GROMACS .gro file of C-alpha atoms in nm:
model
  406
    1UNK     CA    1   4.928   8.681  -2.354
    2UNK     CA    2   5.088   8.802  -2.011
    3UNK     CA    3   5.401   8.706  -1.868
    4UNK     CA    4   5.347   8.450  -1.541
    5UNK     CA    5   5.663   8.516  -1.346
    6UNK     CA    6   5.804   8.273  -1.090
    7UNK     CA    7   5.874   8.459  -0.787
    8UNK     CA    8   6.009   8.173  -0.553
    9UNK     CA    9   6.024   7.779  -0.509
   10UNK     CA   10   6.053   7.600  -0.201
   11UNK     CA   11   6.053   7.223  -0.112
   12UNK     CA   12   6.068   7.012   0.194
   13UNK     CA   13   6.354   6.743   0.218
   14UNK     CA   14   6.239   6.399   0.070
   15UNK     CA   15   6.184   6.170   0.372
   16UNK     CA   16   6.204   5.790   0.317
   17UNK     CA   17   5.824   5.668   0.269
   18UNK     CA   18   5.797   5.411   0.513
   19UNK     CA   19   5.537   5.433   0.806
   20UNK     CA   20   5.756   5.454   1.123
   21UNK     CA   21   6.090   5.480   0.922
   22UNK     CA   22   6.086   5.796   0.733
   23UNK     CA   23   6.156   6.138   0.922
   24UNK     CA   24   5.810   6.288   0.774
   25UNK     CA   25   5.608   5.980   0.789
   26UNK     CA   26   5.439   6.059   1.128
   27UNK     CA   27   5.301   6.384   1.011
   28UNK     CA   28   4.969   6.487   0.843
   29UNK     CA   29   4.985   6.550   0.459
   30UNK     CA   30   4.836   6.877   0.515
   31UNK     CA   31   5.096   6.978   0.749
   32UNK     CA   32   5.373   6.914   0.471
   33UNK     CA   33   5.169   7.138   0.235
   34UNK     CA   34   5.119   7.384   0.501
   35UNK     CA   35   5.502   7.400   0.582
   36UNK     CA   36   5.580   7.499   0.212
   37UNK     CA   37   5.314   7.732   0.184
   38UNK     CA   38   5.424   7.909   0.497
   39UNK     CA   39   5.778   7.930   0.399
   40UNK     CA   40   5.661   8.094   0.073
   41UNK     CA   41   5.487   8.405   0.275
   42UNK     CA   42   5.806   8.404   0.533
   43UNK     CA   43   6.034   8.445   0.255
   44UNK     CA   44   5.856   8.677   0.039
   45UNK     CA   45   5.605   8.877   0.265
   46UNK     CA   46   5.296   8.886   0.053
   47UNK     CA   47   4.936   8.916   0.152
   48UNK     CA   48   4.798   8.556   0.161
   49UNK     CA   49   4.420   8.756   0.100
   50UNK     CA   50   4.614   8.851  -0.246
   51UNK     CA   51   4.634   8.485  -0.370
   52UNK     CA   52   4.399   8.417  -0.628
   53UNK     CA   53   4.431   8.036  -0.643
   54UNK     CA   54   4.633   7.769  -0.491
   55UNK     CA   55   4.639   7.471  -0.718
   56UNK     CA   56   4.785   7.152  -0.589
   57UNK     CA   57   4.874   6.811  -0.725
   58UNK     CA   58   4.828   6.498  -0.517
   59UNK     CA   59   4.792   6.154  -0.688
   60UNK     CA   60   4.683   5.948  -0.428
   61UNK     CA   61   4.384   6.121  -0.281
   62UNK     CA   62   4.256   5.875  -0.041
   63UNK     CA   63   4.256   5.875   0.332
   64UNK     CA   64   4.431   6.180   0.504
   65UNK     CA   65   4.519   6.298   0.125
   66UNK     CA   66   4.157   6.321   0.036
   67UNK     CA   67   3.957   6.642   0.063
   68UNK     CA   68   4.123   6.900  -0.148
   69UNK     CA   69   4.449   6.903   0.019
   70UNK     CA   70   4.573   7.225  -0.146
   71UNK     CA   71   4.297   7.434   0.036
   72UNK     CA   72   4.334   7.234   0.361
   73UNK     CA   73   4.707   7.295   0.360
   74UNK     CA   74   4.645   7.667   0.284
   75UNK     CA   75   4.388   7.698   0.591
   76UNK     CA   76   4.664   7.497   0.800
   77UNK     CA   77   4.927   7.742   0.713
   78UNK     CA   78   4.733   8.043   0.820
   79UNK     CA   79   4.656   8.155   0.479
   80UNK     CA   80   4.342   8.436   0.460
   81UNK     CA   81   4.011   8.232   0.405
   82UNK     CA   82   4.018   8.428   0.078
   83UNK     CA   83   4.283   8.216  -0.095
   84UNK     CA   84   4.079   7.937  -0.245
   85UNK     CA   85   4.269   7.621  -0.359
   86UNK     CA   86   4.200   7.319  -0.574
   87UNK     CA   87   4.359   6.979  -0.588
   88UNK     CA   88   4.405   6.786  -0.919
   89UNK     CA   89   4.546   6.439  -1.011
   90UNK     CA   90   4.763   6.354  -1.334
   91UNK     CA   91   4.933   6.076  -1.135
   92UNK     CA   92   5.319   6.164  -1.139
   93UNK     CA   93   5.275   6.468  -1.381
   94UNK     CA   94   5.030   6.638  -1.099
   95UNK     CA   95   5.311   6.861  -0.969
   96UNK     CA   96   5.411   7.021  -1.308
   97UNK     CA   97   5.032   7.028  -1.413
   98UNK     CA   98   4.963   7.226  -1.096
   99UNK     CA   99   5.212   7.477  -1.164
  100UNK     CA  100   5.140   7.534  -1.502
  101UNK     CA  101   4.765   7.585  -1.438
  102UNK     CA  102   4.827   7.847  -1.145
  103UNK     CA  103   5.073   8.007  -1.408
  104UNK     CA  104   4.796   7.991  -1.677
  105UNK     CA  105   4.545   8.184  -1.477
  106UNK     CA  106   4.806   8.467  -1.476
  107UNK     CA  107   4.895   8.456  -1.838
  108UNK     CA  108   4.531   8.471  -1.932
  109UNK     CA  109   4.491   8.770  -1.740
  110UNK     CA  110   4.245   8.643  -1.511
  111UNK     CA  111   4.458   8.614  -1.197
  112UNK     CA  112   4.775   8.819  -1.032
  113UNK     CA  113   4.899   8.599  -0.788
  114UNK     CA  114   4.907   8.234  -0.766
  115UNK     CA  115   5.067   7.918  -0.611
  116UNK     CA  116   5.132   7.575  -0.780
  117UNK     CA  117   5.268   7.274  -0.595
  118UNK     CA  118   5.172   6.932  -0.448
  119UNK     CA  119   5.218   6.697  -0.177
  120UNK     CA  120   5.256   6.305  -0.159
  121UNK     CA  121   5.305   6.097   0.147
  122UNK     CA  122   5.422   5.752  -0.007
  123UNK     CA  123   5.435   5.637   0.366
  124UNK     CA  124   5.070   5.619   0.380
  125UNK     CA  125   4.866   5.292   0.312
  126UNK     CA  126   4.879   5.170  -0.023
  127UNK     CA  127   4.570   5.088  -0.223
  128UNK     CA  128   4.724   4.767  -0.353
  129UNK     CA  129   4.810   4.613  -0.707
  130UNK     CA  130   4.509   4.680  -0.901
  131UNK     CA  131   4.535   4.750  -1.288
  132UNK     CA  132   4.413   5.055  -1.414
  133UNK     CA  133   4.059   5.002  -1.550
  134UNK     CA  134   4.052   4.679  -1.340
  135UNK     CA  135   3.666   4.696  -1.333
  136UNK     CA  136   3.603   4.851  -1.642
  137UNK     CA  137   3.654   4.568  -1.892
  138UNK     CA  138   3.579   4.781  -2.191
  139UNK     CA  139   3.854   5.016  -2.122
  140UNK     CA  140   4.110   4.730  -2.041
  141UNK     CA  141   4.028   4.562  -2.354
  142UNK     CA  142   4.082   4.879  -2.543
  143UNK     CA  143   4.401   4.986  -2.359
  144UNK     CA  144   4.558   4.738  -2.124
  145UNK     CA  145   4.779   4.898  -1.852
  146UNK     CA  146   5.015   4.721  -1.663
  147UNK     CA  147   5.217   4.790  -1.363
  148UNK     CA  148   5.452   5.066  -1.446
  149UNK     CA  149   5.765   4.849  -1.349
  150UNK     CA  150   5.673   4.604  -1.592
  151UNK     CA  151   5.638   4.890  -1.858
  152UNK     CA  152   5.971   5.005  -1.773
  153UNK     CA  153   6.093   4.657  -1.834
  154UNK     CA  154   5.935   4.608  -2.153
  155UNK     CA  155   6.057   4.953  -2.267
  156UNK     CA  156   6.423   4.856  -2.213
  157UNK     CA  157   6.371   4.515  -2.374
  158UNK     CA  158   6.196   4.668  -2.677
  159UNK     CA  159   6.454   4.940  -2.720
  160UNK     CA  160   6.755   4.720  -2.648
  161UNK     CA  161   6.889   4.910  -2.343
  162UNK     CA  162   7.105   4.659  -2.129
  163UNK     CA  163   7.091   4.649  -1.743
  164UNK     CA  164   7.442   4.754  -1.760
  165UNK     CA  165   7.359   5.086  -1.904
  166UNK     CA  166   7.061   5.144  -1.665
  167UNK     CA  167   7.272   5.062  -1.357
  168UNK     CA  168   7.544   5.307  -1.491
  169UNK     CA  169   7.263   5.582  -1.531
  170UNK     CA  170   7.157   5.499  -1.201
  171UNK     CA  171   7.500   5.488  -1.016
  172UNK     CA  172   7.558   5.843  -1.181
  173UNK     CA  173   7.242   5.976  -1.039
  174UNK     CA  174   7.343   5.904  -0.685
  175UNK     CA  175   7.701   6.084  -0.767
  176UNK     CA  176   7.553   6.353  -0.889
  177UNK     CA  177   7.291   6.387  -0.593
  178UNK     CA  178   7.577   6.345  -0.356
  179UNK     CA  179   7.788   6.595  -0.531
  180UNK     CA  180   7.491   6.869  -0.543
  181UNK     CA  181   7.394   6.805  -0.141
  182UNK     CA  182   7.789   6.824  -0.051
  183UNK     CA  183   7.826   7.169  -0.263
  184UNK     CA  184   7.457   7.332  -0.121
  185UNK     CA  185   7.303   7.305  -0.437
  186UNK     CA  186   6.971   7.247  -0.312
  187UNK     CA  187   6.994   7.497  -0.021
  188UNK     CA  188   6.816   7.791  -0.183
  189UNK     CA  189   6.492   7.589  -0.222
  190UNK     CA  190   6.512   7.329   0.074
  191UNK     CA  191   6.334   7.404   0.414
  192UNK     CA  192   6.316   7.244   0.739
  193UNK     CA  193   6.013   7.059   0.824
  194UNK     CA  194   5.911   7.109   1.215
  195UNK     CA  195   5.693   6.905   1.426
  196UNK     CA  196   5.416   7.102   1.604
  197UNK     CA  197   5.623   7.092   1.926
  198UNK     CA  198   5.893   7.322   1.722
  199UNK     CA  199   6.151   7.015   1.715
  200UNK     CA  200   6.303   6.945   1.361
  201UNK     CA  201   6.139   6.652   1.181
  202UNK     CA  202   6.352   6.665   0.881
  203UNK     CA  203   6.621   6.906   0.752
  204UNK     CA  204   6.799   6.670   0.507
  205UNK     CA  205   6.753   6.452   0.220
  206UNK     CA  206   6.683   6.118   0.385
  207UNK     CA  207   6.684   5.891   0.075
  208UNK     CA  208   7.035   5.906  -0.133
  209UNK     CA  209   7.284   5.636  -0.087
  210UNK     CA  210   7.626   5.802  -0.177
  211UNK     CA  211   7.896   5.562  -0.275
  212UNK     CA  212   7.645   5.345  -0.482
  213UNK     CA  213   7.844   5.214  -0.775
  214UNK     CA  214   7.728   5.011  -1.091
  215UNK     CA  215   7.900   4.716  -0.972
  216UNK     CA  216   7.667   4.730  -0.633
  217UNK     CA  217   7.360   4.772  -0.838
  218UNK     CA  218   7.427   4.478  -1.039
  219UNK     CA  219   7.421   4.244  -0.747
  220UNK     CA  220   7.056   4.356  -0.680
  221UNK     CA  221   6.763   4.118  -0.808
  222UNK     CA  222   6.503   4.260  -1.053
  223UNK     CA  223   6.204   4.378  -0.845
  224UNK     CA  224   5.917   4.327  -1.094
  225UNK     CA  225   5.904   3.937  -1.209
  226UNK     CA  226   5.661   3.858  -0.943
  227UNK     CA  227   5.472   4.197  -1.002
  228UNK     CA  228   5.436   4.088  -1.400
  229UNK     CA  229   5.297   3.748  -1.278
  230UNK     CA  230   5.071   3.891  -1.002
  231UNK     CA  231   4.684   3.830  -1.044
  232UNK     CA  232   4.415   4.020  -0.848
  233UNK     CA  233   4.084   3.839  -0.861
  234UNK     CA  234   3.979   3.751  -1.183
  235UNK     CA  235   4.197   4.017  -1.356
  236UNK     CA  236   4.444   3.922  -1.605
  237UNK     CA  237   4.822   3.933  -1.479
  238UNK     CA  238   5.028   4.243  -1.583
  239UNK     CA  239   5.244   4.029  -1.815
  240UNK     CA  240   4.877   3.903  -1.954
  241UNK     CA  241   4.799   4.273  -2.003
  242UNK     CA  242   5.124   4.344  -2.194
  243UNK     CA  243   5.083   4.038  -2.412
  244UNK     CA  244   4.750   4.161  -2.527
  245UNK     CA  245   4.927   4.450  -2.734
  246UNK     CA  246   5.293   4.282  -2.745
  247UNK     CA  247   5.219   3.901  -2.805
  248UNK     CA  248   5.590   3.821  -2.913
  249UNK     CA  249   5.741   4.035  -2.645
  250UNK     CA  250   5.985   3.817  -2.387
  251UNK     CA  251   6.015   4.072  -2.130
  252UNK     CA  252   6.386   4.084  -1.964
  253UNK     CA  253   6.354   4.198  -1.633
  254UNK     CA  254   6.605   4.474  -1.570
  255UNK     CA  255   6.487   4.736  -1.299
  256UNK     CA  256   6.525   4.720  -0.917
  257UNK     CA  257   6.497   4.934  -0.630
  258UNK     CA  258   6.836   5.100  -0.715
  259UNK     CA  259   6.749   5.183  -1.071
  260UNK     CA  260   6.382   5.300  -1.015
  261UNK     CA  261   6.267   5.594  -0.812
  262UNK     CA  262   6.268   5.616  -0.448
  263UNK     CA  263   5.951   5.612  -0.246
  264UNK     CA  264   5.922   5.908  -0.041
  265UNK     CA  265   5.726   6.190   0.117
  266UNK     CA  266   5.769   6.567   0.025
  267UNK     CA  267   5.606   6.873  -0.096
  268UNK     CA  268   5.687   7.143  -0.288
  269UNK     CA  269   5.529   7.510  -0.393
  270UNK     CA  270   5.594   7.763  -0.660
  271UNK     CA  271   5.483   8.112  -0.624
  272UNK     CA  272   5.378   8.313  -0.946
  273UNK     CA  273   5.274   8.674  -1.001
  274UNK     CA  274   5.186   8.902  -1.288
  275UNK     CA  275   5.441   9.163  -1.373
  276UNK     CA  276   5.195   9.436  -1.247
  277UNK     CA  277   5.172   9.257  -0.923
  278UNK     CA  278   5.530   9.196  -0.876
  279UNK     CA  279   5.615   9.547  -0.940
  280UNK     CA  280   5.361   9.725  -0.693
  281UNK     CA  281   5.447   9.476  -0.440
  282UNK     CA  282   5.825   9.469  -0.472
  283UNK     CA  283   5.848   9.106  -0.557
  284UNK     CA  284   6.172   9.014  -0.780
  285UNK     CA  285   6.087   8.762  -1.060
  286UNK     CA  286   6.352   8.501  -1.073
  287UNK     CA  287   6.210   8.314  -1.415
  288UNK     CA  288   5.901   8.331  -1.638
  289UNK     CA  289   5.701   8.053  -1.813
  290UNK     CA  290   5.772   8.016  -2.162
  291UNK     CA  291   5.556   7.750  -2.290
  292UNK     CA  292   5.374   7.440  -2.160
  293UNK     CA  293   5.240   7.139  -2.321
  294UNK     CA  294   5.051   6.823  -2.254
  295UNK     CA  295   5.107   6.486  -2.442
  296UNK     CA  296   4.935   6.173  -2.456
  297UNK     CA  297   5.095   5.812  -2.566
  298UNK     CA  298   5.059   5.449  -2.578
  299UNK     CA  299   4.877   5.366  -2.233
  300UNK     CA  300   4.999   5.005  -2.241
  301UNK     CA  301   5.391   5.114  -2.253
  302UNK     CA  302   5.256   5.395  -2.040
  303UNK     CA  303   5.613   5.577  -1.999
  304UNK     CA  304   5.722   5.697  -2.348
  305UNK     CA  305   5.552   6.046  -2.362
  306UNK     CA  306   5.824   6.259  -2.239
  307UNK     CA  307   6.012   6.261  -2.570
  308UNK     CA  308   5.709   6.396  -2.771
  309UNK     CA  309   5.610   6.621  -2.479
  310UNK     CA  310   5.934   6.782  -2.509
  311UNK     CA  311   5.922   6.828  -2.870
  312UNK     CA  312   5.563   6.956  -2.867
  313UNK     CA  313   5.655   7.223  -2.574
  314UNK     CA  314   5.979   7.318  -2.771
  315UNK     CA  315   5.780   7.394  -3.087
  316UNK     CA  316   5.545   7.602  -2.900
  317UNK     CA  317   5.815   7.805  -2.731
  318UNK     CA  318   5.986   7.835  -3.083
  319UNK     CA  319   6.304   7.680  -2.954
  320UNK     CA  320   6.535   7.379  -3.022
  321UNK     CA  321   6.716   7.109  -2.771
  322UNK     CA  322   7.037   7.324  -2.836
  323UNK     CA  323   6.864   7.625  -2.686
  324UNK     CA  324   6.797   7.439  -2.331
  325UNK     CA  325   7.037   7.476  -2.068
  326UNK     CA  326   6.892   7.262  -1.837
  327UNK     CA  327   6.679   6.959  -1.883
  328UNK     CA  328   6.489   6.788  -1.561
  329UNK     CA  329   6.344   6.443  -1.680
  330UNK     CA  330   6.209   6.271  -1.388
  331UNK     CA  331   6.376   5.940  -1.324
  332UNK     CA  332   6.054   5.729  -1.236
  333UNK     CA  333   6.253   5.427  -1.391
  334UNK     CA  334   6.620   5.439  -1.539
  335UNK     CA  335   6.493   5.353  -1.897
  336UNK     CA  336   6.256   5.658  -1.879
  337UNK     CA  337   6.540   5.931  -1.866
  338UNK     CA  338   6.795   5.702  -2.038
  339UNK     CA  339   6.569   5.667  -2.334
  340UNK     CA  340   6.492   6.038  -2.329
  341UNK     CA  341   6.848   6.137  -2.365
  342UNK     CA  342   6.909   5.893  -2.637
  343UNK     CA  343   6.616   5.978  -2.835
  344UNK     CA  344   6.683   6.362  -2.815
  345UNK     CA  345   7.077   6.303  -2.841
  346UNK     CA  346   7.129   6.536  -2.559
  347UNK     CA  347   7.435   6.625  -2.423
  348UNK     CA  348   7.441   6.451  -2.091
  349UNK     CA  349   7.593   6.720  -1.882
  350UNK     CA  350   7.281   6.937  -1.935
  351UNK     CA  351   7.054   6.650  -1.776
  352UNK     CA  352   6.954   6.606  -1.451
  353UNK     CA  353   7.274   6.773  -1.345
  354UNK     CA  354   7.223   6.737  -0.967
  355UNK     CA  355   7.071   6.373  -0.966
  356UNK     CA  356   6.728   6.262  -0.991
  357UNK     CA  357   6.458   6.050  -0.840
  358UNK     CA  358   6.656   5.727  -0.843
  359UNK     CA  359   6.878   5.893  -0.591
  360UNK     CA  360   6.651   6.146  -0.407
  361UNK     CA  361   6.317   5.988  -0.431
  362UNK     CA  362   5.990   6.057  -0.610
  363UNK     CA  363   5.699   6.193  -0.390
  364UNK     CA  364   5.440   6.151  -0.688
  365UNK     CA  365   5.241   6.468  -0.677
  366UNK     CA  366   5.497   6.690  -0.565
  367UNK     CA  367   5.782   6.594  -0.791
  368UNK     CA  368   5.689   6.817  -1.058
  369UNK     CA  369   5.717   7.136  -0.873
  370UNK     CA  370   6.051   6.999  -0.718
  371UNK     CA  371   6.182   6.962  -1.069
  372UNK     CA  372   6.064   7.293  -1.154
  373UNK     CA  373   6.257   7.462  -0.860
  374UNK     CA  374   6.560   7.223  -0.889
  375UNK     CA  375   6.592   7.381  -1.246
  376UNK     CA  376   6.545   7.736  -1.158
  377UNK     CA  377   6.818   7.696  -0.893
  378UNK     CA  378   7.062   7.537  -1.129
  379UNK     CA  379   6.967   7.793  -1.408
  380UNK     CA  380   7.083   8.068  -1.145
  381UNK     CA  381   7.391   7.879  -1.018
  382UNK     CA  382   7.531   7.806  -1.378
  383UNK     CA  383   7.414   8.118  -1.550
  384UNK     CA  384   7.183   7.966  -1.790
  385UNK     CA  385   6.897   8.069  -1.976
  386UNK     CA  386   6.622   7.786  -2.042
  387UNK     CA  387   6.532   7.501  -1.846
  388UNK     CA  388   6.281   7.228  -1.978
  389UNK     CA  389   6.109   6.984  -1.736
  390UNK     CA  390   5.892   6.696  -1.820
  391UNK     CA  391   5.807   6.363  -1.676
  392UNK     CA  392   5.621   6.036  -1.758
  393UNK     CA  393   5.234   6.000  -1.610
  394UNK     CA  394   5.035   5.712  -1.561
  395UNK     CA  395   4.782   5.625  -1.853
  396UNK     CA  396   5.052   5.700  -2.100
  397UNK     CA  397   5.098   6.083  -2.038
  398UNK     CA  398   5.365   6.353  -1.988
  399UNK     CA  399   5.334   6.728  -1.927
  400UNK     CA  400   5.628   6.963  -1.995
  401UNK     CA  401   5.717   7.323  -1.939
  402UNK     CA  402   5.985   7.545  -2.037
  403UNK     CA  403   6.094   7.832  -1.800
  404UNK     CA  404   6.339   8.123  -1.857
  405UNK     CA  405   6.545   8.269  -1.608
  406UNK     CA  406   6.522   8.685  -1.555
   0.00000   0.00000   0.00000
């Protein structure tokens, strides 16, 4: 199997995902994708006609985000028409999956130059609170799938993780993000987004709330009691869906806006090449893909697949938890990353060292690619070797990838 080398990683800042309020919300999603794709060319000087494929992650493929965003963004970026593109949806895991599939083409010897990445503009109009499988009664009976916030509260209740621990975790995420921004730890990958007239749309992270404390978070009301009892037409409520699998569970609602991932807009891209192509064209590899894995878990609790996914990718790589220098586990909700660290007995100084989605936001289809770039930058800054990146995804799934700095 050939090596897939990561040449570069770029991303936009994350803008607040509210129409008319966020710094990116007035732009077209294809423009965000084009921004990161163009930045890869500007920074690395490759011929876009050499790109074998662009694999893009976008979870909500409706409205302006429909119609193969990856291909449209490449055309918008001025790429040669020979550079094809495809867009996929693995919910929150889309960005990792897009990057791994782009890398797989190189590892299989079928491609020499590929790009993985993603875009999500959460400021676009929402589809509403529809349960997964809402109109598929057979699937709903087999696998009731509640709202993810309700799942997060259910997991915290089942695991006996108190709200104080979740709020402390969220406050630490904000503190780490603030330190990373102040020390310029994101500067290598972060690129400015410009409007079509050349003015700056956004050049900084817009979501973080530095100075957040566990005490200030403790004053926030839980976000999901009303969501749990929301009923759409004749469908069961999310609480009733959970009760189909866990009839004796009394959910303690602990998650709120401060200890859940932020609603933001953003895009990211990862440039990868084969060893022969990189050498022939003067591209310097920064890392290589060591192993990738996907794992499914209980769709009703939905958020518990990252731990088995991490164990699967570690086994595939022939590594142990102790071999990993940097972990990036998406902070979809505080319980996801808190449980991940507890279950694997991780050194917390190796996990999300520059903060996570509770502080910085989670642009669904782009986040995985963002986290891969964040892990790579941190491996270089801290002289580490291996990074493991994973995240929960809708339907009870998790993709995972291990990269090695070179």
